[in-house]
Amino acid sequence: MSRRYELPDISQPGKVGYSLPTLDMPAAELPPAEMLRSDLALPEVSEAELVRYFTHLSKLNYGIDTGFYPLGSCTMKYNPKWHEDVARLPGFASIHPFQPAGSVQGALRLMFELQAYLAEITGMDGVSLAPLAGAQGELASILMVKAYHRKDSARSKILVPDSAHGTNPATGTMGGFEVVSVPSDDKGDVDLGKLESIMDENVAALTLTLPNTLGLFDTRIGKISQLVHDKGALLCGDGANLNSLVGKARFGDMGFDCVQLNLHKTFSTPHGGGGPGSGPVCARAVLTEFLPSPVVAKDGEEYRLASPASSIGILGAAYGNFGVMVRAYAYIRTLGAAGLREVSENAVINANYLKEKLKPYYHLPYDRPCMHEIVFSGKRQKTQGVRALDIAKRLLDFGFHPPTVYFPIIVDEAIMVEPTESESKATLDSFIDAMKQIAREAEENPEMLHSAPHHTPVRRLDEAKAARQPDLRWRMGNDKERAGTA
Ligand SMILES: *Cc1c(COP(=O)(O)O)cnc(C)c1O
């Protein structure tokens, strides 16, 4: 679509898009006049126009159901539609969070079994499904660490590698700790020498994203675990990248004391646009008494909500984002152990395929096998006057959602690509072709990249403003004006 679409002002006085049945009971009294508005500016449109208006808007959006979405760190994979049916079953979708446990035994059983699956998948002893997002699961981990060290107030520091997700240092700070950054070595792993020199009795925990945000697996995780535990500290995992490990390696076996998972990344659920998410926290026996409330327990044949003995408390209303749990349960049950292993194998193969095909064209700061995502640097293109942002914007012209750019921050002009397991070779090949063409354009016609995208309904937006002050409301009369300023 090369033409800019201007929304017609479709409102006309007197048009209606609905019809109500004739009133067959006494009209209710209206509130006092001073509480009523007479000048409510609502569009007057027919039903067909309304449907077309919203359908048009929906087509301006880009989603995983419209195309390839290689947004690194986000695991934007295909979500089986069957999960939507399951999550909408009235027995799941229509129950109230405060119904008596006896009347929601099926839902509680699902949660109980999901807890057990996640414990098995992570090699942990206990699980709470309560956290509402990955970051909140991290917060739960850090509060559990704090509770564990409650008699040892000298433990005031959380160590976080500089290759961590931004939420990791933020979470340490929110937990009231001093966050100390651990540098990476030239291979992209934790610098073990530096870690050893920083590690002391004032450290409460090391938080490790594994694989890290460079998409790399630190094979010395056993040694890291030992260094941390030798000083009496705990090892917290950020398990948001589990899509590369599921069915293959377990956090518990690698020495982690707790880890949060992002169900909305690894175990399906459409995400983006802010949620909903679910970030269960899984813990080894030393920490299970501190897990957030509630957890689901089983007495005989009865399921019930319970609170762990020294729980850090509740993290939100009711018992978490239940619909996300239903989808994760459906995903695990459908794929089974062998299917889950295939997920991580294919996610890793796809990322390595992109790596090998694109490394002649884009600088690869860490040239070694990657996990589920691959981080390039646009620094070669930067010398041609083309920035990572230009490359990302140009990809929109090819019909692709861009990869993550400028993150992780330890890579200059980072371009972080996560293909996920659910894409075909044909799709990966057309993405590779687009990236190759952009690399050529950077040499031959950098100006053209500066003004990209050329074929989208809107061009370059103020993204920070669009996110912080979303302008989503239809306003009478000034539609054309607004379209002109988009
Ligand atoms: C996505 C992500 C998070 C944060 O998860 P949310 O659900 O967005 O809060 C944390 N760590 C890593 C490594 C991630 O990729």
Coordinates of C-alpha atoms and ligand atoms in Angstrom, one line a residue:
M1 CA 0.0 0.0 0.0
S2 CA 1.9 3.1 -1.1
R3 CA -1.0 5.6 -0.8
R4 CA -1.6 7.2 2.5
Y5 CA -5.0 6.3 3.7
E6 CA -7.1 9.2 5.0
L7 CA -10.1 8.3 7.1
P8 CA -13.2 9.7 5.6
D9 CA -15.4 11.5 8.0
I10 CA -18.2 9.0 7.9
S11 CA -20.4 10.4 10.6
Q12 CA -23.7 11.9 9.4
P13 CA -26.5 13.3 11.7
G14 CA -29.3 10.8 12.1
K15 CA -27.6 7.7 11.0
V16 CA -27.9 4.7 13.4
G17 CA -26.0 1.5 13.5
Y18 CA -28.2 -0.4 15.9
S19 CA -31.8 -1.1 16.7
L20 CA -33.3 -1.9 20.1
P21 CA -36.5 -3.9 20.7
T22 CA -39.6 -2.0 21.7
L23 CA -39.7 -1.2 25.4
D24 CA -42.1 -3.7 27.0
M25 CA -41.7 -2.5 30.6
P26 CA -41.9 0.8 32.5
A27 CA -39.1 3.2 31.5
A28 CA -36.6 3.6 34.4
E29 CA -36.2 7.1 35.7
L30 CA -33.1 9.0 34.4
P31 CA -30.7 10.5 36.9
P32 CA -31.1 14.2 37.7
A33 CA -30.6 16.5 34.7
E34 CA -27.4 18.0 36.0
M35 CA -25.8 14.6 35.9
L36 CA -26.7 14.0 32.2
R37 CA -24.7 15.2 29.2
S38 CA -26.6 16.4 26.1
D39 CA -23.5 17.2 24.0
L40 CA -22.0 13.8 23.8
A41 CA -20.0 13.8 20.6
L42 CA -20.4 10.3 19.2
P43 CA -20.1 9.4 15.5
E44 CA -23.4 8.6 13.8
V45 CA -22.8 5.8 11.4
S46 CA -24.5 2.7 10.0
E47 CA -23.5 -0.8 11.1
A48 CA -21.8 -1.5 7.9
E49 CA -19.7 1.7 8.1
L50 CA -18.8 0.9 11.6
V51 CA -17.6 -2.6 10.7
R52 CA -15.6 -1.2 7.8
Y53 CA -14.1 1.5 9.9
F54 CA -12.8 -0.9 12.5
T55 CA -11.8 -3.6 10.0
H56 CA -9.8 -0.9 8.2
L57 CA -8.1 0.0 11.4
S58 CA -7.3 -3.6 12.2
K59 CA -5.6 -4.0 8.8
L60 CA -3.2 -1.2 9.6
N61 CA -1.9 -3.3 12.4
Y62 CA 0.9 -5.8 12.1
G63 CA 0.8 -9.0 14.0
I64 CA 2.0 -12.6 14.1
D65 CA -1.1 -13.6 12.1
T66 CA -0.2 -11.2 9.3
G67 CA 3.5 -12.0 8.9
F68 CA 7.0 -12.8 10.2
Y69 CA 7.7 -11.1 13.5
P70 CA 11.4 -11.7 14.4
L71 CA 11.4 -9.3 17.4
G72 CA 14.4 -10.5 19.5
S73 CA 13.8 -11.3 23.1
C74 CA 10.0 -11.4 22.6
T75 CA 9.5 -14.9 21.2
M76 CA 6.7 -13.9 18.9
K77 CA 5.8 -17.4 17.8
Y78 CA 2.6 -18.7 16.2
N79 CA -0.2 -19.3 18.6
P80 CA -2.4 -22.3 17.9
K81 CA -6.0 -21.0 17.4
W82 CA -7.2 -24.1 19.2
H83 CA -5.9 -22.6 22.4
E84 CA -8.3 -19.7 22.0
D85 CA -11.2 -22.1 21.9
V86 CA -10.0 -23.9 25.0
A87 CA -9.4 -20.6 26.9
R88 CA -12.9 -19.5 26.1
L89 CA -14.7 -22.6 27.3
P90 CA -17.4 -21.3 29.6
G91 CA -16.1 -23.5 32.5
F92 CA -12.8 -21.6 32.3
A93 CA -13.8 -18.1 31.0
S94 CA -17.0 -17.5 33.0
I95 CA -15.9 -18.5 36.5
H96 CA -15.3 -15.9 39.1
P97 CA -12.0 -15.7 40.9
F98 CA -13.7 -15.7 44.3
Q99 CA -16.0 -18.6 43.7
P100 CA -15.7 -21.3 46.4
A101 CA -13.0 -23.8 45.6
G102 CA -15.5 -26.6 45.6
S103 CA -17.2 -25.0 42.5
V104 CA -14.0 -24.5 40.5
Q105 CA -12.3 -27.8 40.9
G106 CA -11.6 -28.2 37.2
A107 CA -9.8 -24.9 37.0
L108 CA -7.8 -25.6 40.2
R109 CA -6.8 -29.0 38.8
L110 CA -5.5 -27.4 35.7
M111 CA -3.4 -25.0 37.8
F112 CA -2.2 -27.8 40.0
E113 CA -1.1 -29.9 37.0
L114 CA 0.5 -26.9 35.3
Q115 CA 2.5 -26.3 38.5
A116 CA 3.7 -29.9 38.3
Y117 CA 4.6 -29.7 34.6
L118 CA 6.6 -26.5 35.1
A119 CA 8.4 -28.0 38.1
E120 CA 9.3 -31.0 35.9
I121 CA 10.4 -28.8 33.0
T122 CA 12.6 -26.6 35.2
G123 CA 13.8 -29.3 37.6
M124 CA 12.5 -27.4 40.6
D125 CA 10.6 -28.4 43.7
G126 CA 7.8 -25.9 43.9
V127 CA 5.9 -23.4 41.6
S128 CA 3.6 -20.5 42.0
L129 CA 1.6 -19.3 39.0
A130 CA 0.7 -16.0 40.7
P131 CA 3.1 -13.5 38.9
L132 CA 1.3 -11.6 36.1
A133 CA 4.3 -11.1 33.9
G134 CA 8.0 -12.1 33.5
A135 CA 9.1 -9.0 35.3
Q136 CA 6.8 -9.7 38.2
G137 CA 8.1 -13.2 38.4
E138 CA 11.6 -11.7 38.7
L139 CA 10.3 -9.5 41.5
A140 CA 8.9 -12.6 43.2
S141 CA 12.4 -14.2 42.9
I142 CA 14.2 -11.3 44.4
L143 CA 11.7 -10.9 47.3
M144 CA 12.1 -14.6 48.0
V145 CA 15.9 -14.1 48.0
K146 CA 15.4 -11.2 50.5
A147 CA 13.2 -13.4 52.7
Y148 CA 15.7 -16.2 52.6
H149 CA 18.5 -13.9 53.8
R150 CA 16.3 -12.0 56.3
K151 CA 18.6 -12.8 59.2
D152 CA 21.7 -11.7 57.2
S153 CA 21.2 -8.0 56.6
A154 CA 24.8 -7.6 55.3
R155 CA 23.7 -9.2 52.0
S156 CA 22.8 -6.0 50.2
K157 CA 23.9 -6.7 46.7
I158 CA 22.5 -8.4 43.6
L159 CA 24.9 -9.1 40.8
V160 CA 23.6 -8.8 37.3
P161 CA 25.7 -9.5 34.1
D162 CA 25.9 -6.6 31.7
S163 CA 24.3 -8.9 29.1
A164 CA 21.1 -9.1 31.1
H165 CA 17.6 -8.1 30.2
G166 CA 16.9 -4.6 31.5
T167 CA 14.3 -5.9 33.9
N168 CA 17.0 -7.8 35.8
P169 CA 18.8 -4.7 37.3
A170 CA 15.5 -2.9 37.7
T171 CA 14.1 -5.8 39.7
G172 CA 17.1 -5.9 42.0
T173 CA 16.7 -2.2 42.7
M174 CA 12.9 -2.6 43.3
G175 CA 13.8 -5.3 45.8
G176 CA 15.9 -2.7 47.8
F177 CA 19.3 -4.1 46.7
E178 CA 22.3 -2.4 45.4
V179 CA 22.8 -3.8 41.8
V180 CA 26.3 -4.5 40.8
S181 CA 27.0 -5.2 37.1
V182 CA 29.2 -8.1 36.1
P183 CA 31.1 -7.6 32.8
S184 CA 31.0 -10.0 29.9
D185 CA 34.2 -11.4 28.4
D186 CA 35.0 -11.2 24.7
K187 CA 33.1 -14.4 24.0
G188 CA 29.9 -12.9 25.4
D189 CA 29.9 -15.0 28.5
V190 CA 30.1 -13.9 32.2
D191 CA 33.7 -12.8 32.9
L192 CA 34.5 -15.5 35.5
G193 CA 37.6 -13.7 36.8
K194 CA 35.6 -10.6 37.4
L195 CA 32.8 -12.5 39.0
E196 CA 35.2 -14.2 41.4
S197 CA 36.6 -10.8 42.4
I198 CA 33.2 -9.3 43.0
M199 CA 31.7 -12.3 44.8
D200 CA 31.7 -11.9 48.6
E201 CA 29.5 -12.4 51.7
N202 CA 27.6 -9.2 50.9
V203 CA 26.0 -10.6 47.8
A204 CA 22.5 -11.9 48.2
A205 CA 22.1 -13.4 44.7
L206 CA 23.3 -13.4 41.1
T207 CA 20.5 -13.0 38.5
L208 CA 21.4 -14.7 35.3
T209 CA 19.4 -14.6 32.0
L210 CA 20.2 -17.9 30.4
P211 CA 20.7 -18.0 27.5
N212 CA 21.7 -14.4 27.8
T213 CA 20.3 -11.6 25.7
L214 CA 23.1 -12.2 23.1
G215 CA 21.4 -15.5 22.5
L216 CA 24.4 -17.3 23.9
F217 CA 24.5 -20.2 26.4
D218 CA 27.2 -19.8 29.0
T219 CA 28.6 -23.4 29.2
R220 CA 30.4 -22.6 32.5
I221 CA 27.1 -22.3 34.3
G222 CA 28.2 -25.1 36.7
K223 CA 31.3 -23.0 37.7
I224 CA 29.2 -19.9 38.1
S225 CA 26.7 -21.7 40.3
Q226 CA 29.6 -22.9 42.5
L227 CA 31.2 -19.5 42.8
V228 CA 27.9 -18.0 43.9
H229 CA 26.9 -20.8 46.3
D230 CA 30.4 -21.0 47.9
K231 CA 29.8 -17.5 49.3
G232 CA 26.3 -18.4 50.6
A233 CA 24.5 -16.5 47.9
L234 CA 21.6 -17.7 45.7
L235 CA 21.4 -18.1 41.9
C236 CA 18.3 -16.7 40.3
G237 CA 17.4 -17.5 36.7
D238 CA 15.6 -15.3 34.2
G239 CA 13.8 -18.0 32.2
A240 CA 12.2 -15.8 29.6
N241 CA 14.5 -17.5 27.0
L242 CA 13.3 -21.0 27.9
N243 CA 12.1 -21.4 24.3
S244 CA 15.7 -22.4 23.5
L245 CA 16.0 -24.9 26.3
V246 CA 12.6 -26.5 26.9
G247 CA 12.9 -30.2 27.1
K248 CA 16.7 -30.1 26.7
A249 CA 18.1 -28.6 29.9
R250 CA 16.7 -27.7 33.3
F251 CA 17.4 -24.7 35.5
G252 CA 17.3 -26.9 38.7
D253 CA 19.9 -29.3 37.3
M254 CA 22.2 -26.3 36.4
G255 CA 22.3 -25.1 40.0
F256 CA 19.6 -22.3 39.9
D257 CA 17.6 -21.8 43.1
C258 CA 14.7 -20.1 41.4
V259 CA 13.6 -19.1 38.0
Q260 CA 10.7 -17.2 36.5
L261 CA 9.2 -18.4 33.2
N262 CA 7.3 -16.3 30.7
L263 CA 4.4 -18.5 29.7
H264 CA 3.4 -15.9 27.1
K265 CA 6.7 -16.4 25.3
T266 CA 7.6 -20.1 25.6
F267 CA 4.1 -21.7 26.0
S268 CA 2.0 -19.7 23.4
T269 CA -0.5 -16.9 24.2
P270 CA -0.7 -14.0 21.8
H271 CA 1.3 -11.2 23.3
G272 CA 2.6 -7.7 22.5
G273 CA 0.7 -4.5 23.1
G274 CA 1.2 -5.0 26.8
G275 CA -0.2 -8.3 27.8
P276 CA -1.7 -10.3 29.3
G277 CA 1.2 -12.3 30.5
S278 CA 2.1 -14.9 33.1
G279 CA 5.4 -15.3 34.9
P280 CA 5.3 -18.3 37.2
V281 CA 8.2 -18.5 39.6
C282 CA 9.7 -21.9 40.2
A283 CA 11.9 -22.6 43.2
R284 CA 14.1 -25.2 44.7
A285 CA 13.2 -26.6 48.2
V286 CA 15.3 -24.0 50.0
L287 CA 12.9 -21.3 48.7
T288 CA 9.5 -23.0 48.3
E289 CA 8.2 -21.8 51.7
F290 CA 8.6 -18.2 50.4
L291 CA 6.7 -18.6 47.1
P292 CA 4.0 -16.0 46.4
S293 CA 0.4 -16.8 47.2
P294 CA -1.7 -18.5 46.2
V295 CA -0.4 -21.9 45.1
V296 CA -2.8 -24.8 44.4
A297 CA -2.6 -27.7 46.8
K298 CA -4.3 -31.1 46.7
D299 CA -5.8 -32.9 49.7
G300 CA -7.0 -36.3 48.8
E301 CA -9.2 -35.6 45.7
E302 CA -9.8 -32.0 46.6
Y303 CA -7.9 -29.0 45.1
R304 CA -7.6 -25.8 47.1
L305 CA -5.8 -22.5 47.1
A306 CA -3.0 -22.4 49.7
S307 CA -0.4 -20.0 51.0
P308 CA 3.2 -21.2 51.5
A309 CA 4.4 -21.1 55.1
S310 CA 6.5 -17.9 54.9
S311 CA 5.1 -16.6 51.6
I312 CA 6.2 -13.2 50.3
G313 CA 2.5 -12.5 49.9
I314 CA 0.1 -11.8 47.0
L315 CA 1.2 -10.1 43.8
G316 CA -2.1 -9.1 42.3
A317 CA -5.8 -9.7 42.5
A318 CA -7.1 -13.3 42.7
Y319 CA -4.8 -16.0 41.3
G320 CA -3.0 -14.7 38.2
N321 CA -3.8 -14.5 34.5
F322 CA -5.7 -17.7 34.3
G323 CA -6.4 -17.6 30.6
V324 CA -2.7 -17.6 29.9
M325 CA -2.3 -20.7 32.1
V326 CA -5.0 -22.5 30.2
R327 CA -3.2 -21.8 26.9
A328 CA 0.1 -23.0 28.4
Y329 CA -1.5 -26.2 29.7
A330 CA -3.0 -26.9 26.3
Y331 CA 0.4 -26.3 24.7
I332 CA 2.2 -28.6 27.0
R333 CA -0.5 -31.3 26.8
T334 CA -0.7 -31.1 23.0
L335 CA 3.0 -31.3 22.3
G336 CA 4.1 -33.6 25.1
A337 CA 7.8 -34.0 26.1
A338 CA 9.0 -34.9 22.6
G339 CA 7.1 -32.0 21.0
L340 CA 8.5 -29.5 23.5
R341 CA 12.0 -30.7 22.7
E342 CA 11.3 -30.2 19.0
V343 CA 10.2 -26.6 19.8
S344 CA 13.6 -25.7 21.2
E345 CA 15.6 -27.7 18.6
N346 CA 13.8 -25.9 15.7
A347 CA 14.0 -22.5 17.4
V348 CA 17.8 -22.9 17.7
I349 CA 18.2 -24.3 14.2
N350 CA 16.3 -21.4 12.7
A351 CA 18.4 -18.8 14.5
N352 CA 21.6 -20.5 13.5
Y353 CA 20.4 -20.7 9.9
L354 CA 19.8 -16.9 9.8
K355 CA 23.2 -16.4 11.5
E356 CA 25.1 -18.3 8.8
K357 CA 23.2 -16.8 5.9
L358 CA 23.5 -13.2 7.0
K359 CA 27.0 -13.1 8.5
P360 CA 28.7 -12.2 5.2
Y361 CA 26.5 -9.1 5.1
Y362 CA 26.2 -8.0 8.8
H363 CA 28.9 -7.9 11.4
L364 CA 28.6 -10.7 13.9
P365 CA 30.1 -9.6 17.2
Y366 CA 30.1 -13.1 18.7
D367 CA 30.7 -15.7 16.0
R368 CA 29.8 -18.9 17.7
P369 CA 26.7 -21.2 17.7
C370 CA 23.7 -19.3 19.1
M371 CA 20.6 -20.4 20.8
H372 CA 17.1 -19.2 19.8
E373 CA 18.2 -15.7 18.7
I374 CA 21.1 -14.0 17.0
V375 CA 22.5 -10.6 17.6
F376 CA 24.2 -8.8 14.6
S377 CA 25.8 -5.4 14.7
G378 CA 25.0 -2.8 12.1
K379 CA 28.4 -1.2 12.6
R380 CA 29.5 -2.0 9.0
Q381 CA 26.4 -0.1 7.7
K382 CA 27.1 2.7 10.2
T383 CA 30.3 3.5 8.4
Q384 CA 28.1 3.9 5.3
G385 CA 25.9 6.4 7.2
V386 CA 23.1 3.9 7.8
R387 CA 21.9 3.2 11.3
A388 CA 20.2 0.0 12.7
L389 CA 17.0 2.0 12.9
D390 CA 17.1 2.7 9.2
I391 CA 17.6 -1.0 8.5
A392 CA 14.6 -1.8 10.8
K393 CA 12.4 0.8 9.1
R394 CA 13.4 -0.4 5.6
L395 CA 12.3 -4.0 6.5
L396 CA 8.8 -2.6 6.9
D397 CA 8.7 -2.0 3.2
F398 CA 9.3 -5.7 2.6
G399 CA 6.4 -6.6 4.8
F400 CA 8.4 -7.8 7.8
H401 CA 8.2 -6.7 11.4
P402 CA 11.7 -5.4 12.2
P403 CA 13.9 -7.2 14.7
T404 CA 14.8 -5.6 18.0
V405 CA 17.4 -2.9 17.6
Y406 CA 19.8 -1.2 20.0
F407 CA 19.4 -4.0 22.5
P408 CA 21.3 -5.7 24.1
I409 CA 23.2 -2.4 24.9
I410 CA 26.6 -4.0 25.0
V411 CA 26.5 -4.5 21.2
D412 CA 27.0 -1.3 19.0
E413 CA 24.0 -0.9 16.6
A414 CA 22.5 -4.2 17.8
I415 CA 20.1 -6.0 15.5
M416 CA 18.6 -8.9 17.5
V417 CA 16.7 -11.4 15.4
E418 CA 14.5 -14.2 16.9
P419 CA 12.9 -16.3 14.2
T420 CA 11.2 -18.8 16.6
E421 CA 10.5 -22.4 15.7
S422 CA 7.2 -21.8 13.9
E423 CA 8.6 -20.3 10.7
S424 CA 9.2 -22.1 7.4
K425 CA 12.5 -22.1 5.5
A426 CA 10.8 -20.2 2.7
T427 CA 9.9 -17.4 5.2
L428 CA 13.4 -17.3 6.6
D429 CA 14.8 -17.2 3.1
S430 CA 12.7 -14.3 2.1
F431 CA 13.7 -12.4 5.2
I432 CA 17.4 -13.2 4.4
D433 CA 16.8 -11.8 0.8
A434 CA 15.4 -8.6 2.2
M435 CA 18.3 -8.2 4.7
K436 CA 20.8 -8.8 1.8
Q437 CA 19.1 -6.2 -0.4
I438 CA 19.1 -3.7 2.5
A439 CA 22.9 -4.3 3.0
R440 CA 23.3 -3.6 -0.8
E441 CA 21.2 -0.5 -0.5
A442 CA 23.3 0.7 2.4
E443 CA 26.3 0.7 0.0
E444 CA 24.6 2.1 -3.0
N445 CA 21.9 4.4 -1.8
P446 CA 22.0 5.2 1.9
E447 CA 19.7 8.2 1.4
M448 CA 16.9 5.9 0.5
L449 CA 17.2 4.1 3.8
H450 CA 17.1 7.3 5.8
S451 CA 13.7 8.0 4.5
A452 CA 12.3 4.5 4.8
P453 CA 9.7 3.1 5.2
H454 CA 8.2 4.2 1.9
H455 CA 5.2 1.9 1.5
T456 CA 3.5 1.9 4.9
P457 CA 0.3 3.9 5.8
V458 CA 2.4 6.1 8.1
R459 CA 6.2 6.7 8.0
R460 CA 8.4 7.5 10.9
L461 CA 6.5 8.0 14.1
D462 CA 7.5 9.5 17.5
E463 CA 7.5 6.0 19.0
A464 CA 8.0 7.1 22.6
K465 CA 5.1 9.5 22.3
A466 CA 2.9 7.0 20.6
A467 CA 3.5 4.5 23.4
R468 CA 3.2 7.0 26.3
Q469 CA 0.3 9.1 25.0
P470 CA -1.6 6.7 22.8
D471 CA -4.3 8.7 20.9
L472 CA -7.0 6.1 20.4
R473 CA -10.2 8.0 20.7
W474 CA -12.4 8.9 17.8
R475 CA -13.2 12.6 17.9
M476 CA -16.0 14.2 16.0
G477 CA -15.1 16.3 13.0
N478 CA -11.4 16.4 13.2
D479 CA -10.6 13.0 11.8
K480 CA -8.9 14.3 8.6
E481 CA -6.8 16.7 10.6
R482 CA -5.6 13.9 12.8
A483 CA -4.8 11.6 10.0
G484 CA -2.8 14.4 8.5
T485 CA -0.6 14.7 11.6
A486 CA 0.0 10.9 12.0
Ligands
LIG1 C1 10.6 -10.5 28.0 C2 11.6 -10.6 29.0 C3 11.5 -10.2 30.3 C4 10.3 -9.5 30.9 O1 9.1 -10.2 30.7 P1 7.7 -9.4 30.8 O2 6.7 -10.5 30.7 O3 7.6 -8.5 29.6 O4 7.6 -8.7 32.0 C5 12.5 -10.5 31.2 N1 13.7 -11.0 30.8 C6 13.9 -11.4 29.6 C7 15.1 -12.1 29.2 C8 12.9 -11.2 28.6 O5 13.1 -11.6 27.3

